[in-house]
Amino acid sequence: MNSVRKYWAIFQITLINSLAYPGELIGRSLMIIPFMWIFYQLWKVTFAASGSDVIGDLTLRDTLWYLMLAETIELGRPPLARTISENVKDGSIAYILNKPYDFLLYHFSTAMGETVFRAVMNAVFGGAVIWWLVGAPAHPEGFLVALPAVFGAWILHFCIMAMIGLLAFVFEDVSAFMWIFQKFAFILGGMLIPLDFYPSWLQVIAKLLPFSSMIYGPARLFVTPSLSMFVNVMSLQVVWITVLGLLLTLAYRRGITQLTVNGG
């Protein structure tokens, strides 16, 4: 119980600190507005050219609300891999390891604390724009249904970003790995285009990968909530969280055994 309170306190402190500069928080969140406007123009033309009101079981309204939540999930994430990489390269990891808390759980708590208000502000601004452009979501209750999946997506993102950050034990610069991951998430995660618009064979493959559980699953659950989809999304997330969590633990233990502090 004391351990839980410890990380809860770290989360709360980071959450409060994220409000220290409200202007920066709001300014960064405003970036979602031009994204949503561009998506609206793009998909309005696409649906008009198709001559149909529905593509891949999604209407234009569904598609834009899907993209709003997808962008909210993506833009709300802190640069965790870069932070952990810097901890390794500048030697501050040794300082953190001497503290009475687990290195990974510490970073998870701080990452969640940084994410909450970022995501809320992105959802507010992005949702306001999409509501103005196409109206309210067809299933407003879908937001509550999708919340557990959004949290699961953040956990998955943490696992992958932490592993990329730990690559600094081996590689001097991990930015290339971050770039590669981002492109996979954009394409196979369904951030730019819903996976429903892909060819059937590619949909099958993409929906089984962890990238879809990080973006597509929560966003699709939001616009078309159902019990079967909820079970499917959450089950796949649990599987990938278990697999990636184990891989992260192994990578962390291996990195610690060969820790060489480069600075400090």
PDB file of C-alpha atoms in Angstrom, residues 1-263:
ATOM      1  CA  MET A   1       0.000   0.000   0.000  1.00  0.00           C
ATOM      2  CA  ASN A   2       2.849   2.398   0.850  1.00  0.00           C
ATOM      3  CA  SER A   3       4.386   1.638  -2.539  1.00  0.00           C
ATOM      4  CA  VAL A   4       1.157   2.570  -4.303  1.00  0.00           C
ATOM      5  CA  ARG A   5       0.904   5.797  -2.302  1.00  0.00           C
ATOM      6  CA  LYS A   6       4.478   6.661  -3.218  1.00  0.00           C
ATOM      7  CA  TYR A   7       3.871   6.481  -6.962  1.00  0.00           C
ATOM      8  CA  TRP A   8       0.468   8.103  -6.578  1.00  0.00           C
ATOM      9  CA  ALA A   9       2.211  11.030  -4.869  1.00  0.00           C
ATOM     10  CA  ILE A  10       4.707  11.274  -7.749  1.00  0.00           C
ATOM     11  CA  PHE A  11       1.791  11.282 -10.182  1.00  0.00           C
ATOM     12  CA  GLN A  12      -0.010  14.021  -8.242  1.00  0.00           C
ATOM     13  CA  ILE A  13       3.087  16.220  -7.998  1.00  0.00           C
ATOM     14  CA  THR A  14       3.730  15.935 -11.734  1.00  0.00           C
ATOM     15  CA  LEU A  15       0.055  16.591 -12.453  1.00  0.00           C
ATOM     16  CA  ILE A  16       0.120  19.798 -10.403  1.00  0.00           C
ATOM     17  CA  ASN A  17       3.437  20.884 -11.916  1.00  0.00           C
ATOM     18  CA  SER A  18       1.976  20.494 -15.399  1.00  0.00           C
ATOM     19  CA  LEU A  19      -0.345  23.403 -14.545  1.00  0.00           C
ATOM     20  CA  ALA A  20       2.527  25.692 -13.569  1.00  0.00           C
ATOM     21  CA  TYR A  21       2.620  27.176 -17.077  1.00  0.00           C
ATOM     22  CA  PRO A  22      -1.007  27.233 -18.281  1.00  0.00           C
ATOM     23  CA  GLY A  23      -0.147  29.410 -21.270  1.00  0.00           C
ATOM     24  CA  GLU A  24       2.262  26.819 -22.607  1.00  0.00           C
ATOM     25  CA  LEU A  25      -0.234  24.025 -21.948  1.00  0.00           C
ATOM     26  CA  ILE A  26      -3.009  25.828 -23.813  1.00  0.00           C
ATOM     27  CA  GLY A  27      -0.721  26.967 -26.620  1.00  0.00           C
ATOM     28  CA  ARG A  28       0.529  23.453 -27.244  1.00  0.00           C
ATOM     29  CA  SER A  29      -3.010  22.080 -27.172  1.00  0.00           C
ATOM     30  CA  LEU A  30      -4.162  24.602 -29.783  1.00  0.00           C
ATOM     31  CA  MET A  31      -2.056  22.721 -32.332  1.00  0.00           C
ATOM     32  CA  ILE A  32      -4.852  20.181 -32.662  1.00  0.00           C
ATOM     33  CA  ILE A  33      -7.148  22.812 -34.215  1.00  0.00           C
ATOM     34  CA  PRO A  34      -5.362  23.140 -37.598  1.00  0.00           C
ATOM     35  CA  PHE A  35      -4.944  19.357 -37.688  1.00  0.00           C
ATOM     36  CA  MET A  36      -8.673  18.858 -37.307  1.00  0.00           C
ATOM     37  CA  TRP A  37      -9.429  21.507 -39.937  1.00  0.00           C
ATOM     38  CA  ILE A  38      -7.095  19.819 -42.431  1.00  0.00           C
ATOM     39  CA  PHE A  39      -8.606  16.406 -41.701  1.00  0.00           C
ATOM     40  CA  TYR A  40     -12.083  17.844 -42.234  1.00  0.00           C
ATOM     41  CA  GLN A  41     -11.196  19.304 -45.621  1.00  0.00           C
ATOM     42  CA  LEU A  42      -9.412  16.115 -46.696  1.00  0.00           C
ATOM     43  CA  TRP A  43     -12.108  13.651 -45.694  1.00  0.00           C
ATOM     44  CA  LYS A  44     -14.982  15.852 -46.857  1.00  0.00           C
ATOM     45  CA  VAL A  45     -13.519  15.720 -50.361  1.00  0.00           C
ATOM     46  CA  THR A  46     -12.784  11.991 -50.037  1.00  0.00           C
ATOM     47  CA  PHE A  47     -16.348  11.113 -49.037  1.00  0.00           C
ATOM     48  CA  ALA A  48     -17.752  13.364 -51.762  1.00  0.00           C
ATOM     49  CA  ALA A  49     -15.521  11.727 -54.384  1.00  0.00           C
ATOM     50  CA  SER A  50     -16.559   8.251 -53.247  1.00  0.00           C
ATOM     51  CA  GLY A  51     -20.221   9.096 -53.827  1.00  0.00           C
ATOM     52  CA  SER A  52     -21.151   7.415 -50.555  1.00  0.00           C
ATOM     53  CA  ASP A  53     -21.998   8.607 -47.066  1.00  0.00           C
ATOM     54  CA  VAL A  54     -20.286   5.573 -45.530  1.00  0.00           C
ATOM     55  CA  ILE A  55     -16.767   4.233 -46.066  1.00  0.00           C
ATOM     56  CA  GLY A  56     -15.593   1.215 -44.115  1.00  0.00           C
ATOM     57  CA  ASP A  57     -18.684   1.385 -41.875  1.00  0.00           C
ATOM     58  CA  LEU A  58     -17.784   4.963 -40.885  1.00  0.00           C
ATOM     59  CA  THR A  59     -19.576   8.177 -41.818  1.00  0.00           C
ATOM     60  CA  LEU A  60     -17.762  11.486 -42.237  1.00  0.00           C
ATOM     61  CA  ARG A  61     -18.849  12.462 -38.725  1.00  0.00           C
ATOM     62  CA  ASP A  62     -17.596   9.171 -37.285  1.00  0.00           C
ATOM     63  CA  THR A  63     -14.300   9.511 -39.132  1.00  0.00           C
ATOM     64  CA  LEU A  64     -13.616  13.000 -37.814  1.00  0.00           C
ATOM     65  CA  TRP A  65     -14.500  12.136 -34.226  1.00  0.00           C
ATOM     66  CA  TYR A  66     -12.294   9.050 -34.582  1.00  0.00           C
ATOM     67  CA  LEU A  67      -9.398  11.224 -35.762  1.00  0.00           C
ATOM     68  CA  MET A  68     -10.016  13.700 -32.939  1.00  0.00           C
ATOM     69  CA  LEU A  69      -9.517  11.034 -30.289  1.00  0.00           C
ATOM     70  CA  ALA A  70      -6.588   9.510 -32.191  1.00  0.00           C
ATOM     71  CA  GLU A  71      -4.847  12.899 -32.247  1.00  0.00           C
ATOM     72  CA  THR A  72      -5.725  13.494 -28.596  1.00  0.00           C
ATOM     73  CA  ILE A  73      -4.060  10.228 -27.611  1.00  0.00           C
ATOM     74  CA  GLU A  74      -0.975  10.936 -29.703  1.00  0.00           C
ATOM     75  CA  LEU A  75      -0.480  14.631 -28.917  1.00  0.00           C
ATOM     76  CA  GLY A  76      -1.001  14.135 -25.189  1.00  0.00           C
ATOM     77  CA  ARG A  77       2.020  11.898 -24.791  1.00  0.00           C
ATOM     78  CA  PRO A  78       5.250  13.306 -23.289  1.00  0.00           C
ATOM     79  CA  PRO A  79       8.650  12.666 -24.975  1.00  0.00           C
ATOM     80  CA  LEU A  80       9.358   9.732 -22.676  1.00  0.00           C
ATOM     81  CA  ALA A  81      11.973   7.969 -24.819  1.00  0.00           C
ATOM     82  CA  ARG A  82      14.041  11.145 -25.034  1.00  0.00           C
ATOM     83  CA  THR A  83      13.787  11.688 -21.275  1.00  0.00           C
ATOM     84  CA  ILE A  84      14.933   8.159 -20.398  1.00  0.00           C
ATOM     85  CA  SER A  85      17.651   8.318 -23.047  1.00  0.00           C
ATOM     86  CA  GLU A  86      18.995  11.526 -21.504  1.00  0.00           C
ATOM     87  CA  ASN A  87      18.891   9.909 -18.051  1.00  0.00           C
ATOM     88  CA  VAL A  88      21.109   7.139 -19.374  1.00  0.00           C
ATOM     89  CA  LYS A  89      23.496   9.335 -21.361  1.00  0.00           C
ATOM     90  CA  ASP A  90      24.097  12.055 -18.773  1.00  0.00           C
ATOM     91  CA  GLY A  91      24.376   9.610 -15.890  1.00  0.00           C
ATOM     92  CA  SER A  92      21.370  10.903 -13.948  1.00  0.00           C
ATOM     93  CA  ILE A  93      19.973   7.367 -14.027  1.00  0.00           C
ATOM     94  CA  ALA A  94      22.505   6.514 -11.313  1.00  0.00           C
ATOM     95  CA  TYR A  95      21.057   9.276  -9.133  1.00  0.00           C
ATOM     96  CA  ILE A  96      17.501   8.054  -9.710  1.00  0.00           C
ATOM     97  CA  LEU A  97      18.471   4.445  -9.001  1.00  0.00           C
ATOM     98  CA  ASN A  98      19.672   5.496  -5.543  1.00  0.00           C
ATOM     99  CA  LYS A  99      16.233   6.826  -4.692  1.00  0.00           C
ATOM    100  CA  PRO A 100      13.686   4.644  -2.828  1.00  0.00           C
ATOM    101  CA  TYR A 101      11.548   3.997  -5.889  1.00  0.00           C
ATOM    102  CA  ASP A 102      11.643   1.901  -9.019  1.00  0.00           C
ATOM    103  CA  PHE A 103      13.104   3.672 -12.071  1.00  0.00           C
ATOM    104  CA  LEU A 104      10.424   2.451 -14.483  1.00  0.00           C
ATOM    105  CA  LEU A 105       7.488   3.042 -12.146  1.00  0.00           C
ATOM    106  CA  TYR A 106       8.829   6.512 -11.391  1.00  0.00           C
ATOM    107  CA  HIS A 107       8.863   7.377 -15.086  1.00  0.00           C
ATOM    108  CA  PHE A 108       5.441   5.795 -15.576  1.00  0.00           C
ATOM    109  CA  SER A 109       3.993   7.938 -12.789  1.00  0.00           C
ATOM    110  CA  THR A 110       5.545  11.136 -14.136  1.00  0.00           C
ATOM    111  CA  ALA A 111       4.480  10.310 -17.702  1.00  0.00           C
ATOM    112  CA  MET A 112       0.875   9.805 -16.616  1.00  0.00           C
ATOM    113  CA  GLY A 113       0.995  13.054 -14.653  1.00  0.00           C
ATOM    114  CA  GLU A 114       2.201  14.955 -17.720  1.00  0.00           C
ATOM    115  CA  THR A 115      -0.326  13.260 -20.002  1.00  0.00           C
ATOM    116  CA  VAL A 116      -3.635  13.887 -18.225  1.00  0.00           C
ATOM    117  CA  PHE A 117      -4.070  17.641 -18.685  1.00  0.00           C
ATOM    118  CA  ARG A 118      -2.445  17.576 -22.123  1.00  0.00           C
ATOM    119  CA  ALA A 119      -4.985  15.004 -23.255  1.00  0.00           C
ATOM    120  CA  VAL A 120      -7.899  16.839 -21.643  1.00  0.00           C
ATOM    121  CA  MET A 121      -6.996  20.129 -23.325  1.00  0.00           C
ATOM    122  CA  ASN A 122      -6.486  18.441 -26.694  1.00  0.00           C
ATOM    123  CA  ALA A 123      -9.867  16.728 -26.357  1.00  0.00           C
ATOM    124  CA  VAL A 124     -11.560  20.021 -25.441  1.00  0.00           C
ATOM    125  CA  PHE A 125     -10.125  22.036 -28.338  1.00  0.00           C
ATOM    126  CA  GLY A 126     -10.269  19.205 -30.853  1.00  0.00           C
ATOM    127  CA  GLY A 127     -13.775  18.218 -29.805  1.00  0.00           C
ATOM    128  CA  ALA A 128     -15.004  21.815 -30.026  1.00  0.00           C
ATOM    129  CA  VAL A 129     -13.725  22.135 -33.605  1.00  0.00           C
ATOM    130  CA  ILE A 130     -15.199  18.822 -34.766  1.00  0.00           C
ATOM    131  CA  TRP A 131     -18.527  19.562 -33.035  1.00  0.00           C
ATOM    132  CA  TRP A 132     -18.667  22.878 -34.893  1.00  0.00           C
ATOM    133  CA  LEU A 133     -17.783  21.251 -38.234  1.00  0.00           C
ATOM    134  CA  VAL A 134     -19.901  18.074 -38.222  1.00  0.00           C
ATOM    135  CA  GLY A 135     -21.982  18.107 -35.051  1.00  0.00           C
ATOM    136  CA  ALA A 136     -22.001  16.022 -31.891  1.00  0.00           C
ATOM    137  CA  PRO A 137     -20.677  12.445 -31.899  1.00  0.00           C
ATOM    138  CA  ALA A 138     -23.234   9.803 -32.819  1.00  0.00           C
ATOM    139  CA  HIS A 139     -22.545   8.004 -29.529  1.00  0.00           C
ATOM    140  CA  PRO A 140     -21.476  10.492 -26.815  1.00  0.00           C
ATOM    141  CA  GLU A 141     -21.420   7.655 -24.279  1.00  0.00           C
ATOM    142  CA  GLY A 142     -18.621   6.124 -26.310  1.00  0.00           C
ATOM    143  CA  PHE A 143     -16.150   8.473 -24.647  1.00  0.00           C
ATOM    144  CA  LEU A 144     -16.724   6.857 -21.246  1.00  0.00           C
ATOM    145  CA  VAL A 145     -16.617   3.387 -22.793  1.00  0.00           C
ATOM    146  CA  ALA A 146     -13.301   4.204 -24.463  1.00  0.00           C
ATOM    147  CA  LEU A 147     -11.599   5.656 -21.361  1.00  0.00           C
ATOM    148  CA  PRO A 148     -10.194   2.303 -20.114  1.00  0.00           C
ATOM    149  CA  ALA A 149      -8.848   1.647 -23.612  1.00  0.00           C
ATOM    150  CA  VAL A 150      -7.239   5.106 -23.699  1.00  0.00           C
ATOM    151  CA  PHE A 151      -5.483   4.325 -20.418  1.00  0.00           C
ATOM    152  CA  GLY A 152      -4.388   0.973 -21.829  1.00  0.00           C
ATOM    153  CA  ALA A 153      -3.043   2.784 -24.894  1.00  0.00           C
ATOM    154  CA  TRP A 154      -0.954   5.033 -22.651  1.00  0.00           C
ATOM    155  CA  ILE A 155       0.480   1.988 -20.867  1.00  0.00           C
ATOM    156  CA  LEU A 156       1.404   0.376 -24.188  1.00  0.00           C
ATOM    157  CA  HIS A 157       3.007   3.593 -25.366  1.00  0.00           C
ATOM    158  CA  PHE A 158       4.995   3.794 -22.135  1.00  0.00           C
ATOM    159  CA  CYS A 159       6.320   0.248 -22.565  1.00  0.00           C
ATOM    160  CA  ILE A 160       7.519   0.874 -26.114  1.00  0.00           C
ATOM    161  CA  MET A 161       8.899   4.358 -25.452  1.00  0.00           C
ATOM    162  CA  ALA A 162      10.719   3.158 -22.335  1.00  0.00           C
ATOM    163  CA  MET A 163      12.344   0.335 -24.312  1.00  0.00           C
ATOM    164  CA  ILE A 164      13.425   2.804 -26.983  1.00  0.00           C
ATOM    165  CA  GLY A 165      14.838   5.092 -24.296  1.00  0.00           C
ATOM    166  CA  LEU A 166      16.765   2.189 -22.753  1.00  0.00           C
ATOM    167  CA  LEU A 167      18.442   1.589 -26.116  1.00  0.00           C
ATOM    168  CA  ALA A 168      20.688   4.472 -25.052  1.00  0.00           C
ATOM    169  CA  PHE A 169      22.607   1.827 -23.100  1.00  0.00           C
ATOM    170  CA  VAL A 170      23.756   0.550 -26.508  1.00  0.00           C
ATOM    171  CA  PHE A 171      23.254   3.423 -28.962  1.00  0.00           C
ATOM    172  CA  GLU A 172      24.328   7.012 -28.465  1.00  0.00           C
ATOM    173  CA  ASP A 173      21.238   8.445 -30.172  1.00  0.00           C
ATOM    174  CA  VAL A 174      17.782   6.833 -30.117  1.00  0.00           C
ATOM    175  CA  SER A 175      16.006   9.451 -32.238  1.00  0.00           C
ATOM    176  CA  ALA A 176      16.092   7.158 -35.294  1.00  0.00           C
ATOM    177  CA  PHE A 177      14.220   4.459 -33.376  1.00  0.00           C
ATOM    178  CA  MET A 178      11.667   7.021 -32.223  1.00  0.00           C
ATOM    179  CA  TRP A 179      11.157   8.132 -35.829  1.00  0.00           C
ATOM    180  CA  ILE A 180      10.657   4.551 -37.033  1.00  0.00           C
ATOM    181  CA  PHE A 181       8.174   3.803 -34.254  1.00  0.00           C
ATOM    182  CA  GLN A 182       6.247   6.991 -34.955  1.00  0.00           C
ATOM    183  CA  LYS A 183       5.834   6.120 -38.627  1.00  0.00           C
ATOM    184  CA  PHE A 184       4.619   2.606 -37.797  1.00  0.00           C
ATOM    185  CA  ALA A 185       2.134   4.093 -35.320  1.00  0.00           C
ATOM    186  CA  PHE A 186       0.909   6.615 -37.874  1.00  0.00           C
ATOM    187  CA  ILE A 187       0.349   4.022 -40.608  1.00  0.00           C
ATOM    188  CA  LEU A 188      -0.400   0.733 -38.833  1.00  0.00           C
ATOM    189  CA  GLY A 189      -1.894   2.349 -35.738  1.00  0.00           C
ATOM    190  CA  GLY A 190      -4.583   4.150 -37.683  1.00  0.00           C
ATOM    191  CA  MET A 191      -3.726   7.680 -36.649  1.00  0.00           C
ATOM    192  CA  LEU A 192      -3.835   9.277 -40.094  1.00  0.00           C
ATOM    193  CA  ILE A 193      -6.264   6.845 -41.741  1.00  0.00           C
ATOM    194  CA  PRO A 194      -8.710   4.542 -39.905  1.00  0.00           C
ATOM    195  CA  LEU A 195      -7.716   0.916 -40.431  1.00  0.00           C
ATOM    196  CA  ASP A 196     -11.233   0.252 -41.752  1.00  0.00           C
ATOM    197  CA  PHE A 197     -10.227   2.050 -44.964  1.00  0.00           C
ATOM    198  CA  TYR A 198      -7.321  -0.345 -45.633  1.00  0.00           C
ATOM    199  CA  PRO A 199      -7.509  -3.498 -47.792  1.00  0.00           C
ATOM    200  CA  SER A 200      -8.955  -6.460 -45.874  1.00  0.00           C
ATOM    201  CA  TRP A 201      -5.671  -8.383 -45.718  1.00  0.00           C
ATOM    202  CA  LEU A 202      -3.824  -5.363 -44.301  1.00  0.00           C
ATOM    203  CA  GLN A 203      -6.602  -4.704 -41.785  1.00  0.00           C
ATOM    204  CA  VAL A 204      -6.221  -8.214 -40.380  1.00  0.00           C
ATOM    205  CA  ILE A 205      -2.476  -7.785 -39.899  1.00  0.00           C
ATOM    206  CA  ALA A 206      -2.603  -4.218 -38.578  1.00  0.00           C
ATOM    207  CA  LYS A 207      -5.359  -4.916 -36.046  1.00  0.00           C
ATOM    208  CA  LEU A 208      -3.267  -7.654 -34.427  1.00  0.00           C
ATOM    209  CA  LEU A 209      -0.232  -5.424 -33.909  1.00  0.00           C
ATOM    210  CA  PRO A 210       0.272  -3.329 -30.758  1.00  0.00           C
ATOM    211  CA  PHE A 211       0.086  -0.089 -32.763  1.00  0.00           C
ATOM    212  CA  SER A 212      -3.638  -0.572 -33.369  1.00  0.00           C
ATOM    213  CA  SER A 213      -4.238  -1.100 -29.650  1.00  0.00           C
ATOM    214  CA  MET A 214      -2.553   2.239 -28.984  1.00  0.00           C
ATOM    215  CA  ILE A 215      -4.638   4.350 -31.377  1.00  0.00           C
ATOM    216  CA  TYR A 216      -7.204   2.571 -33.540  1.00  0.00           C
ATOM    217  CA  GLY A 217      -8.814   0.450 -30.821  1.00  0.00           C
ATOM    218  CA  PRO A 218      -9.684   3.273 -28.386  1.00  0.00           C
ATOM    219  CA  ALA A 219     -10.710   5.685 -31.173  1.00  0.00           C
ATOM    220  CA  ARG A 220     -12.910   3.115 -32.931  1.00  0.00           C
ATOM    221  CA  LEU A 221     -14.488   2.121 -29.625  1.00  0.00           C
ATOM    222  CA  PHE A 222     -15.322   5.777 -29.040  1.00  0.00           C
ATOM    223  CA  VAL A 223     -17.276   6.261 -32.282  1.00  0.00           C
ATOM    224  CA  THR A 224     -18.972   2.833 -32.410  1.00  0.00           C
ATOM    225  CA  PRO A 225     -19.148   1.523 -28.829  1.00  0.00           C
ATOM    226  CA  SER A 226     -20.344  -2.026 -28.245  1.00  0.00           C
ATOM    227  CA  LEU A 227     -19.734  -4.750 -25.679  1.00  0.00           C
ATOM    228  CA  SER A 228     -18.095  -7.073 -28.197  1.00  0.00           C
ATOM    229  CA  MET A 229     -15.708  -4.369 -29.406  1.00  0.00           C
ATOM    230  CA  PHE A 230     -14.899  -3.339 -25.834  1.00  0.00           C
ATOM    231  CA  VAL A 231     -13.997  -6.930 -24.926  1.00  0.00           C
ATOM    232  CA  ASN A 232     -11.952  -7.325 -28.099  1.00  0.00           C
ATOM    233  CA  VAL A 233     -10.012  -4.083 -27.649  1.00  0.00           C
ATOM    234  CA  MET A 234      -9.325  -4.599 -23.955  1.00  0.00           C
ATOM    235  CA  SER A 235      -8.342  -8.260 -24.414  1.00  0.00           C
ATOM    236  CA  LEU A 236      -5.815  -7.399 -27.104  1.00  0.00           C
ATOM    237  CA  GLN A 237      -4.433  -4.582 -24.970  1.00  0.00           C
ATOM    238  CA  VAL A 238      -3.984  -6.898 -21.997  1.00  0.00           C
ATOM    239  CA  VAL A 239      -2.074  -9.367 -24.172  1.00  0.00           C
ATOM    240  CA  TRP A 240       0.260  -6.713 -25.560  1.00  0.00           C
ATOM    241  CA  ILE A 241       0.729  -4.996 -22.189  1.00  0.00           C
ATOM    242  CA  THR A 242       1.780  -8.349 -20.730  1.00  0.00           C
ATOM    243  CA  VAL A 243       4.179  -9.124 -23.586  1.00  0.00           C
ATOM    244  CA  LEU A 244       5.705  -5.655 -23.816  1.00  0.00           C
ATOM    245  CA  GLY A 245       5.819  -5.293 -20.038  1.00  0.00           C
ATOM    246  CA  LEU A 246       7.895  -8.467 -19.775  1.00  0.00           C
ATOM    247  CA  LEU A 247      10.186  -7.344 -22.595  1.00  0.00           C
ATOM    248  CA  LEU A 248      10.628  -3.952 -20.932  1.00  0.00           C
ATOM    249  CA  THR A 249      11.503  -5.561 -17.604  1.00  0.00           C
ATOM    250  CA  LEU A 250      14.088  -7.809 -19.273  1.00  0.00           C
ATOM    251  CA  ALA A 251      15.557  -4.897 -21.232  1.00  0.00           C
ATOM    252  CA  TYR A 252      15.789  -2.789 -18.083  1.00  0.00           C
ATOM    253  CA  ARG A 253      17.490  -5.518 -16.058  1.00  0.00           C
ATOM    254  CA  ARG A 254      19.948  -6.197 -18.857  1.00  0.00           C
ATOM    255  CA  GLY A 255      20.717  -2.504 -19.189  1.00  0.00           C
ATOM    256  CA  ILE A 256      21.297  -2.056 -15.471  1.00  0.00           C
ATOM    257  CA  THR A 257      23.772  -4.952 -15.357  1.00  0.00           C
ATOM    258  CA  GLN A 258      25.960  -3.244 -17.947  1.00  0.00           C
ATOM    259  CA  LEU A 259      25.391   0.292 -16.738  1.00  0.00           C
ATOM    260  CA  THR A 260      28.243   2.606 -17.601  1.00  0.00           C
ATOM    261  CA  VAL A 261      27.681   6.168 -16.565  1.00  0.00           C
ATOM    262  CA  ASN A 262      28.885   8.511 -19.287  1.00  0.00           C
ATOM    263  CA  GLY A 263      28.615  11.668 -17.263  1.00  0.00           C
TER     264      GLY A 263
END
